[in-house]
Coordinates of C-alpha atoms and ligand atoms in Angstrom, one line a residue:
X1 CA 24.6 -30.1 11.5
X2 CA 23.2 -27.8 9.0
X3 CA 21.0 -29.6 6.4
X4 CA 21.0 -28.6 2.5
X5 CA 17.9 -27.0 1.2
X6 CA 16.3 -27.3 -2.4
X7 CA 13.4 -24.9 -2.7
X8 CA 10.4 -25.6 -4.9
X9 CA 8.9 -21.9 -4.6
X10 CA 4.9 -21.6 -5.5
X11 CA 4.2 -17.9 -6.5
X12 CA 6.6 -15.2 -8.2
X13 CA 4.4 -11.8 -7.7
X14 CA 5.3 -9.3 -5.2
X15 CA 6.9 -11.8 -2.3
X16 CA 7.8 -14.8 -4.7
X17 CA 10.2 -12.8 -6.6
X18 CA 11.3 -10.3 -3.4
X19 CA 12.6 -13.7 -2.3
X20 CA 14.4 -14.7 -5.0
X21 CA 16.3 -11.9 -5.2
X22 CA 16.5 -11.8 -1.2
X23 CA 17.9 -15.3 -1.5
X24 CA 20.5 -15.0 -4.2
X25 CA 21.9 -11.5 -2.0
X26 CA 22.3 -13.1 0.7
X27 CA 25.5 -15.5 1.0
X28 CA 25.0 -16.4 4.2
X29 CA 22.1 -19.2 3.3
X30 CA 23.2 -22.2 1.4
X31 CA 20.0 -22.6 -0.4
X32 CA 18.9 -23.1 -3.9
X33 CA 16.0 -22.5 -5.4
X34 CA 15.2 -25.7 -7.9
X35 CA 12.2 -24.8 -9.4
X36 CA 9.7 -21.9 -9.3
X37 CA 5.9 -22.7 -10.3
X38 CA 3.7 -19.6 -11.4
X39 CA -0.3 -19.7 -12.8
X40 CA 0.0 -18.0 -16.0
X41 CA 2.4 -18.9 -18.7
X42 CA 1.3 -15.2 -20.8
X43 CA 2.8 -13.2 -18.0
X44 CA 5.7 -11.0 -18.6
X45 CA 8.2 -12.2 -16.3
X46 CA 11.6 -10.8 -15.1
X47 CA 13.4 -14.2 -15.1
X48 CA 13.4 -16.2 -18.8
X49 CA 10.8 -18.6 -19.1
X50 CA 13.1 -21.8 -18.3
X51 CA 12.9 -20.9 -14.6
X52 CA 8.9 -21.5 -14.8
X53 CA 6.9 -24.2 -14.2
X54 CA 2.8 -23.8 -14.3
X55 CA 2.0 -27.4 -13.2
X56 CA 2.5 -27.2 -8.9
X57 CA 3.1 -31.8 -9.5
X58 CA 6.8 -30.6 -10.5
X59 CA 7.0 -29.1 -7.3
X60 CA 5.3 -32.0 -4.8
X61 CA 6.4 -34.9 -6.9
X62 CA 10.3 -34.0 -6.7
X63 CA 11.9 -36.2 -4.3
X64 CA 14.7 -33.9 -4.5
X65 CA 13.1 -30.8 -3.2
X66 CA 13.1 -30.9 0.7
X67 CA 11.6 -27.4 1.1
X68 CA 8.3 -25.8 -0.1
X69 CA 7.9 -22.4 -0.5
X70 CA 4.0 -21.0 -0.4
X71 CA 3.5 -18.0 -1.6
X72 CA 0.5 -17.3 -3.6
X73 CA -2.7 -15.4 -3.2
X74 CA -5.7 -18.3 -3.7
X75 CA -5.6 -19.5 0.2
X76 CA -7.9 -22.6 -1.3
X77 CA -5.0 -23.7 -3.3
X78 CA -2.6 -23.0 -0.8
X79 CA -4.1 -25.1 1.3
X80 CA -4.0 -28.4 -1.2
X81 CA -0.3 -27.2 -1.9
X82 CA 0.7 -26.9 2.1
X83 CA -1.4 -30.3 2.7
X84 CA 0.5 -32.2 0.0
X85 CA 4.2 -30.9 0.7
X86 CA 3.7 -31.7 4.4
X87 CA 2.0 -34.7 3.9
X88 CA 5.2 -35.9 1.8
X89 CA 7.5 -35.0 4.9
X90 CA 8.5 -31.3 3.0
X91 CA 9.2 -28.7 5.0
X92 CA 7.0 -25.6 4.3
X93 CA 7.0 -22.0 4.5
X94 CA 4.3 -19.4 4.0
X95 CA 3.0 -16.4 4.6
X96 CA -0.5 -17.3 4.1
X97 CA -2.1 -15.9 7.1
X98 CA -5.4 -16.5 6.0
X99 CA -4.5 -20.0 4.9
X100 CA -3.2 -20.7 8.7
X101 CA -6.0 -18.9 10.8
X102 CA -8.4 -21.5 8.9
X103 CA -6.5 -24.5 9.1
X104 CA -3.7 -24.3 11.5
X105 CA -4.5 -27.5 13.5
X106 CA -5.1 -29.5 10.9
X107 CA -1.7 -28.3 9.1
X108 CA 0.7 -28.7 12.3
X109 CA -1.1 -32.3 12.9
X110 CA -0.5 -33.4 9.3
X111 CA 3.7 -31.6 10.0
X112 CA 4.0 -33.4 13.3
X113 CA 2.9 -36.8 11.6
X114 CA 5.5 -36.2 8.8
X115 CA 7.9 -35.2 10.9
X116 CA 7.9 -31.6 8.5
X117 CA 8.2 -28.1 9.5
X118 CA 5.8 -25.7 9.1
X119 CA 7.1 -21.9 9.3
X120 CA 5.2 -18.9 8.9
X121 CA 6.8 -15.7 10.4
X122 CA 5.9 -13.4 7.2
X123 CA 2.4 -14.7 7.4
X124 CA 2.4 -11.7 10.9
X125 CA 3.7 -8.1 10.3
X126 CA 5.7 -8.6 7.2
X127 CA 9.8 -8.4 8.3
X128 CA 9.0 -8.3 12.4
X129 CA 10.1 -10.8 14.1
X130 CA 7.1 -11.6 16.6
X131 CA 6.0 -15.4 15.9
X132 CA 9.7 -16.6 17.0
X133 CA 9.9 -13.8 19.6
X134 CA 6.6 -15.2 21.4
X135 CA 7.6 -19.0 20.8
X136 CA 11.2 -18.8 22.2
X137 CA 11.5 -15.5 24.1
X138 CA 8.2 -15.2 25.8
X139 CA 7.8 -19.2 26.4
X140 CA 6.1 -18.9 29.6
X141 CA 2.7 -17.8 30.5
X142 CA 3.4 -14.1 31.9
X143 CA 2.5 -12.3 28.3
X144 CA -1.0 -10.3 29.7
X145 CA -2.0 -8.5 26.3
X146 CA -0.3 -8.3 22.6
X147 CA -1.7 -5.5 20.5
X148 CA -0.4 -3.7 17.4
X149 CA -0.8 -2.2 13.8
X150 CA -0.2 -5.5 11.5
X151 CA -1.8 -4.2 8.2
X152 CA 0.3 -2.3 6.3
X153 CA -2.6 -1.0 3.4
X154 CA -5.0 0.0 6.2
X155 CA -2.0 2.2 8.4
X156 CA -1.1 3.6 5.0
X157 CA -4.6 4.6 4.0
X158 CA -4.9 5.9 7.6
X159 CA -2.0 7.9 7.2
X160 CA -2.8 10.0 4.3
X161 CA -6.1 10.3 5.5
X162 CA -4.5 12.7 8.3
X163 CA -2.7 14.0 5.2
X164 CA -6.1 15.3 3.8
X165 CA -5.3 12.6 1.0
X166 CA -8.9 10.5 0.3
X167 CA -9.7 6.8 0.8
X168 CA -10.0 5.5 -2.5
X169 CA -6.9 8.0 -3.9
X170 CA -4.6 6.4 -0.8
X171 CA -6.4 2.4 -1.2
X172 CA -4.6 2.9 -5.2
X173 CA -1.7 3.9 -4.2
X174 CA -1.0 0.8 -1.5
X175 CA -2.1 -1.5 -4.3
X176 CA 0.6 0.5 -6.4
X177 CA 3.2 0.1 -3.9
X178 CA 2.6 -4.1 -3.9
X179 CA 1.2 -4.2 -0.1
X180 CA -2.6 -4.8 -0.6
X181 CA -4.3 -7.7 -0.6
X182 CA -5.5 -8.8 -4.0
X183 CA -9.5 -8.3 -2.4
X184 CA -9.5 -4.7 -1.0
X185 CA -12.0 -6.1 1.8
X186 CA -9.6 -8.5 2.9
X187 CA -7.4 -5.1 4.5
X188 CA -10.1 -2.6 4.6
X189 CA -12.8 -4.4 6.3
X190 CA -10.1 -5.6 8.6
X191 CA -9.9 -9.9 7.9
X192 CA -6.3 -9.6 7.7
X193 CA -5.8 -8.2 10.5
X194 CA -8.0 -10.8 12.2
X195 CA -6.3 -13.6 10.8
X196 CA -3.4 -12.4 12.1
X197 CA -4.3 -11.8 15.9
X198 CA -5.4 -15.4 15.1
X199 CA -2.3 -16.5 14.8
X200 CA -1.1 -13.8 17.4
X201 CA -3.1 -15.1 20.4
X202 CA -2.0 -18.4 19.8
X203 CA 1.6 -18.1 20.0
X204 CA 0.9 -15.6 22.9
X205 CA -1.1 -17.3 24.8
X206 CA -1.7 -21.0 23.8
X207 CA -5.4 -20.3 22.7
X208 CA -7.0 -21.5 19.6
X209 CA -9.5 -19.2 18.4
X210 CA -11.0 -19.2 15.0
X211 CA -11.9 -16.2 12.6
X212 CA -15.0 -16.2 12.8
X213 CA -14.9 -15.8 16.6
X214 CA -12.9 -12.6 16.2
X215 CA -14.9 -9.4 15.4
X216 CA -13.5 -7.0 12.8
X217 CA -14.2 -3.7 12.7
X218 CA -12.8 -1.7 10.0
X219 CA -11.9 1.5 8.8
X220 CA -14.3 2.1 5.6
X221 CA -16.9 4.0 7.4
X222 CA -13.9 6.4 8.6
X223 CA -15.2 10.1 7.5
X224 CA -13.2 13.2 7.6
X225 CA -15.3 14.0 10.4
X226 CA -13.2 11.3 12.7
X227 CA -10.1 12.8 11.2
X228 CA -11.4 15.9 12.6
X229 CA -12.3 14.7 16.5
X230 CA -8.6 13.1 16.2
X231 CA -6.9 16.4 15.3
X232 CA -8.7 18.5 17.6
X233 CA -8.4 15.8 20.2
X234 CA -4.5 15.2 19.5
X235 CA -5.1 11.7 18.6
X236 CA -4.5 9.8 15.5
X237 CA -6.3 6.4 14.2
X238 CA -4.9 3.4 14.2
X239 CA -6.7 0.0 13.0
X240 CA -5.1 -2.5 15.7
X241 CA -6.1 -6.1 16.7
X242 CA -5.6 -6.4 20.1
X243 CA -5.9 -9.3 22.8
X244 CA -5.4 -9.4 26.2
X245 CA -6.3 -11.7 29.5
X246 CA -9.4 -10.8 31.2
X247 CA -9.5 -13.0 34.4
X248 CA -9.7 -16.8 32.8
X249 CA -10.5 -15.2 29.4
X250 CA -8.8 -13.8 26.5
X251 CA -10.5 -11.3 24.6
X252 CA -9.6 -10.2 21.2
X253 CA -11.0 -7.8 18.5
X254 CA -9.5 -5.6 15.3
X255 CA -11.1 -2.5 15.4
X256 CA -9.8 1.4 14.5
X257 CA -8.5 3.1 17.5
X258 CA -8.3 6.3 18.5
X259 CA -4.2 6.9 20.2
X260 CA -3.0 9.1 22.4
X261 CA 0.7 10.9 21.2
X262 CA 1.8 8.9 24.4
X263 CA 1.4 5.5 22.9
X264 CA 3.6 3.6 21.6
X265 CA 2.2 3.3 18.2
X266 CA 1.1 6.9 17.8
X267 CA 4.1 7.6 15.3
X268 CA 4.0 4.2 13.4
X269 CA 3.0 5.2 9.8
X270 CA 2.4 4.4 6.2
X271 CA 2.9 0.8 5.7
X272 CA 5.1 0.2 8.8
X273 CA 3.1 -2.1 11.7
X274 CA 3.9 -2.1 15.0
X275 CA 3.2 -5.0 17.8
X276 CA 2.9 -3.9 21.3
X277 CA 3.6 -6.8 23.6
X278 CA 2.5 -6.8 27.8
X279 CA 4.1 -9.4 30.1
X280 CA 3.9 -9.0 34.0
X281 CA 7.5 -8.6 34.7
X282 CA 8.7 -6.7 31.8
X283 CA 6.2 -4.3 31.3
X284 CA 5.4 -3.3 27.6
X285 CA 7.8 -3.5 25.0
X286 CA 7.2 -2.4 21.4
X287 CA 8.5 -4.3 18.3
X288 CA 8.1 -1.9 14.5
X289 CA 9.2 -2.4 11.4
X290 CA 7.8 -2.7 7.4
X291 CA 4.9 -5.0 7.7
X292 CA 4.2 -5.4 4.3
X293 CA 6.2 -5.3 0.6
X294 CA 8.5 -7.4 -1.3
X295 CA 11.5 -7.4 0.2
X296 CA 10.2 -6.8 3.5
X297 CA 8.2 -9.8 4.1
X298 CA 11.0 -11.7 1.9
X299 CA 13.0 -11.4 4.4
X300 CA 11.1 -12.7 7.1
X301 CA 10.2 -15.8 4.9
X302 CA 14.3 -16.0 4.6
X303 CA 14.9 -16.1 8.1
X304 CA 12.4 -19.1 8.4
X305 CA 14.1 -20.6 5.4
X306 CA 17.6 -20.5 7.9
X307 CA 16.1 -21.8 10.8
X308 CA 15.4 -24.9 8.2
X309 CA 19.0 -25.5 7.9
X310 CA 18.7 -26.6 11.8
X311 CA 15.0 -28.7 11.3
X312 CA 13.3 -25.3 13.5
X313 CA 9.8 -26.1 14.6
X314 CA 7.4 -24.2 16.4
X315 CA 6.6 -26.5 19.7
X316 CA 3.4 -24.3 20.7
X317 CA 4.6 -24.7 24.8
X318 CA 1.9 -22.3 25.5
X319 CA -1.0 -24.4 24.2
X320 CA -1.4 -26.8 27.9
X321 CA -2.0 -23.4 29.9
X322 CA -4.0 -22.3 26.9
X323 CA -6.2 -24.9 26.8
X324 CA -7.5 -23.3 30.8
X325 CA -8.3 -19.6 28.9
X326 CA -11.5 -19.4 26.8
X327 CA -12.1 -16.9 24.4
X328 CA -14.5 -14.2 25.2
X329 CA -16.1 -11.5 23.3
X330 CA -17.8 -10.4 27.2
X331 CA -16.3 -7.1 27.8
X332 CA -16.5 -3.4 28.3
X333 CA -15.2 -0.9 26.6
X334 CA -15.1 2.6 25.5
X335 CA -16.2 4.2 21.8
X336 CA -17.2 6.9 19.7
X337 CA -19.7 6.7 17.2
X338 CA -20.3 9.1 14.7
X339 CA -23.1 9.4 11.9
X340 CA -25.2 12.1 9.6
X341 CA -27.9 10.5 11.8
X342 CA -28.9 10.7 14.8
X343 CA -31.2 7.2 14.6
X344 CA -28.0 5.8 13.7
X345 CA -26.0 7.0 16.9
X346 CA -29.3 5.7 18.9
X347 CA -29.0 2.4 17.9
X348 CA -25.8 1.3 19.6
X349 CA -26.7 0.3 23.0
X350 CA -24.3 2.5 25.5
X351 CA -24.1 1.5 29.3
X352 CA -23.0 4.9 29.7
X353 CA -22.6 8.1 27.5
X354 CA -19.8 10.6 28.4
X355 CA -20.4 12.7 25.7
X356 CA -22.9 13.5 22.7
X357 CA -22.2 16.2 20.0
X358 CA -24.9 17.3 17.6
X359 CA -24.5 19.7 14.3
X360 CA -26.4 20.2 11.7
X361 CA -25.0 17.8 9.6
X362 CA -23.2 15.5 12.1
X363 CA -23.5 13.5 14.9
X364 CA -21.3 11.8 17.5
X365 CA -21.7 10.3 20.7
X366 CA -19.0 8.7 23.2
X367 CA -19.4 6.3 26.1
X368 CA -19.2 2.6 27.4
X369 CA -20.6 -0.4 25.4
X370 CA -20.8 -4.3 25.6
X371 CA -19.1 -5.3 23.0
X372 CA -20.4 -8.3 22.4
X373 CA -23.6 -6.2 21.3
X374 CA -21.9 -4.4 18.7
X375 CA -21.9 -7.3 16.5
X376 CA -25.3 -7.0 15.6
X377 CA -24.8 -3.4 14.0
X378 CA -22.5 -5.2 11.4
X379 CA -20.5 -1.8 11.1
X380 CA -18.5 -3.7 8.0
X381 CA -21.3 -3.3 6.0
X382 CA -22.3 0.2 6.9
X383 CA -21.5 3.6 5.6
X384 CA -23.9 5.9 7.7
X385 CA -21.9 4.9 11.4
X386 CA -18.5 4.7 12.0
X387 CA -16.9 3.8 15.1
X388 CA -13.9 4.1 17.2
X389 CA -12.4 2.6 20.1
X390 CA -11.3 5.0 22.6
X391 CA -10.3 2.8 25.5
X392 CA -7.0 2.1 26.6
X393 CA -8.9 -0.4 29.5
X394 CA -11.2 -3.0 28.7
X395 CA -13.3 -4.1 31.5
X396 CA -14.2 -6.9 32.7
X397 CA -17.6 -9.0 32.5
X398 CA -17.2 -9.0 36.4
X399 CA -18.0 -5.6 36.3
X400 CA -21.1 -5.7 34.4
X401 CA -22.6 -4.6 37.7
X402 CA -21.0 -1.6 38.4
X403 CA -21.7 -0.4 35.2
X404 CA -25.0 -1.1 34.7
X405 CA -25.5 0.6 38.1
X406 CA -23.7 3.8 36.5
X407 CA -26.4 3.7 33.8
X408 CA -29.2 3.3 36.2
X409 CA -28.5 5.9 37.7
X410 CA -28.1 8.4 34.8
X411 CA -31.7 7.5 34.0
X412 CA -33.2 8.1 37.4
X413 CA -31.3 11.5 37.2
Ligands
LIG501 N1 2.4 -8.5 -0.6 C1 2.7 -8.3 0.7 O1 3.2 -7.3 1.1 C2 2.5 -9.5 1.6 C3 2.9 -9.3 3.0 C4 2.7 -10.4 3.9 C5 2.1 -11.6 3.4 N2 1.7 -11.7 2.1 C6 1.2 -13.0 1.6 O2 2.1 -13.6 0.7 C7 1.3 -14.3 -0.2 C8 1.7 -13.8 -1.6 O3 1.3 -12.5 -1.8 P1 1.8 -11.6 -3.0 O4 1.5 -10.2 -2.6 O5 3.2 -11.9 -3.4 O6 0.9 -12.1 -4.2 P2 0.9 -11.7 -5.7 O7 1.8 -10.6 -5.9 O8 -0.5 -11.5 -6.1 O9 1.5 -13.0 -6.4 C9 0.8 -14.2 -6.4 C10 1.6 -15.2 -7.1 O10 1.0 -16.5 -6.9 C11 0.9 -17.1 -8.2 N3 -0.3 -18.1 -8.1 C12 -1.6 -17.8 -7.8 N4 -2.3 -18.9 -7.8 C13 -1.5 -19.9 -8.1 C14 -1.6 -21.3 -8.2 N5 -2.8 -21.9 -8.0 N6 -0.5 -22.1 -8.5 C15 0.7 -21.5 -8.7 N7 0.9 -20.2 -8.6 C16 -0.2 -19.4 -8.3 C17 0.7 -16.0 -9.2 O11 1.0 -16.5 -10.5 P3 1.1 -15.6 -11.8 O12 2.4 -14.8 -11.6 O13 1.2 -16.5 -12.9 O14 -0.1 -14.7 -11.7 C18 1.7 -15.0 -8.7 O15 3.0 -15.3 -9.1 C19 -0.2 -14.1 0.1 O16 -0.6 -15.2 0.9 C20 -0.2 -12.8 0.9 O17 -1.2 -12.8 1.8 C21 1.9 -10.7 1.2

């Protein structure tokens, strides 16, 4: 039997209010919203004050309200909000992605105790459906990589970059349009992305891996110079997280990619994201839609809202099978770099270079890398080297050898 829901919803900005409206359109839930709680009681609003309440208590102390509804942008307080409404046997959804690559253990332990739900499908590529997909669809262990576009701002910005359109003209208009994180460096620098393909790898494969195990790579350090090599190349640039198996290891990473017109993803623009997902029988399959926006991402925070009705819980089957992966940073793959410097290019340590290019004003080179040695460049915090990923393969540590051989014997040559 269905249960009845009373909402307490926390945040009314560009989700919050998508929901509301999301929620009163659609006749199909039998759900009410009881009491909406907001920060700042100055703020214009589109509802009439009475529907406000600025004290979150009204919210956590109603023994009436069964469902909890995060959606605010202070992952701190989020977390106090999520701990308490769980802790009081509420079921709660969010889409607080940073909030649940942090503290996801500690939040399902705290749910299973109560006996709550915690949902989060808007938390991963706004309106696709992935997180239910990889609990209930792909509930075995044959999934052998997951890799995709989930930041809207960063595809966007990519986008009209290959429209001649600038960085910081194209970074406005995403924060126009509602999709951008409140801290720029949050999308750009690539976090978000990372939290997600946190969350990603462990309903894909069972493995809990935390942020700051993840590098992020992102697309700031992007010049018109990249756009260039793409266009002349027939590639376009796409910031993706990816994670795959690598004999008893997963390896993940978010880092801009360059893409072949035969990938899936090649035509995936603006603020649409796309999820590419590998298992050994099916082959690939490709999920797209809006990954970012009000409605958007209201609706996928509505569909976890209907699975409520029937107590839905995600049962993490993978996380047994996960617990014999490890998460590995031990890999080979291929890049570009490109710099006005040349000492820039020469200090990222290539196994292997395929290629070098040298102007008068620019410099690129291409070739095989550790990447667990890129870390050390800190390319976030650079603007004088950019890089991108121009492997479809990743190879294993195994073959360390094989490669280092190759790079022997370009030096005795
Ligand atoms: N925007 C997107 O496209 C998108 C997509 C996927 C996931 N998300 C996630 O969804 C969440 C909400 O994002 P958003 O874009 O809707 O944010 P937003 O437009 O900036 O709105 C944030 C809302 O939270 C309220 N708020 C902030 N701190 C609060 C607190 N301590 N107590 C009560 N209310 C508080 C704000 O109140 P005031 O109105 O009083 O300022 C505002 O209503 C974030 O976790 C974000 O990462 C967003």
């Amino acid at each position: 039997m269905s249960k009845k829901l009373n909402i307490g919803l926390v945040g009314f900005g560009c989700v919050g209010s998508g929901l509301y409206q999301v929620l009163n359109k659609s006749r199909l839930i039998d759900a009410r919203i009881k009491r909406i709680v907001v920060q700042d009681p100055k703020k214009e609003r589109t509802l009439s004050l009475d529907h406000f309440s600025f004290d979150v208590n009204d919210i956590l102390n109603d023994e009436d309200i069964n469902v909890v509804i995060e959606l605010i942008n202070d992952s701190d307080a989020a977390f106090e909000i999520v701990k308490s409404a769980l802790s009081s046997g509420k079921d709660v959804v969010t889409a607080n992605k940073k909030l649940l690559a942090e503290h996801l253990d500690e939040l399902v332990l705290i749910a299973k105790e109560n006996n709550a739900s915690l949902l989060y499908e808007g938390a991963v590529a706004g309106s696709i459906p992935i997180i239910r997909n990889l609990e209930e669809y792909y509930n075995n262990d044959s999934l052998t990589s997951i890799e995709g576009i989930v930041n809207g701002t960063t595809n966007y910005i990519l986008t009209k970059s290959n429209e001649g359109i600038g960085y910081i003209e194209a970074l406005k208009d995403a924060q126009n349009l509602g999709f951008a994180e409140l801290n720029p460096k949050l999308d750009v620098d690539g976090y978000d992305s990372k939290y997600k393909l946190v969350l990603l790898i462990k309903h894909a494969f069972g493995v809990k891996v935390k942020p700051a195990q993840i590098q992020n790579i992102g697309i700031k350090a992007i010049t018109p110079y990249e756009v260039a090599y793409a266009k002349e190349k027939g590639y376009r640039i796409k910031l993706f997280s990816r994670a795959e198996k690598l004999g008893d290891s997963i390896v993940g990473f978010v880092a801009p990619h360059f893409i072949k017109d035969i990938h899936f993803a090649y035509n995936v623009n603006n603020e649409f994201n796309a999820v590419v997902v590998e298992a050994l029988f099916s082959d690939k399959q490709l999920f797209i839609g809006k990954g970012a926006g009000s409605y958007p991402t209201a609706s996928a925070v509505l569909s976890d809202v209907s699975a409520l009705k029937f107590d839905y819980q995600y049962e993490y089957r993978k996380s047994k099978e996960g617990k014999k992966l490890r998460f590995s940073n031990d890999f080979f793959l291929k890049v570009y770099v490109g710099s006005p410097f040349i000492e820039a290019v020469n200090e990222v340590p290539f196994y292997h270079v395929d290629e070098l290019f040298q102007s008068d004003d620019y410099v690129y080179q291409t070739g095989w890398v550790k990447f667990s040695e890129l870390s050390a460049l800190q390319f976030n915090n650079r603007t004088d080297l950019s890089l991108v990923i121009l492997s479809d393969k990743l190879k294993a540590t195994e073959e360390l050898i094989e490669v280092k051989n190759a790079r022997r014997e370009l030096e005795y040559l």
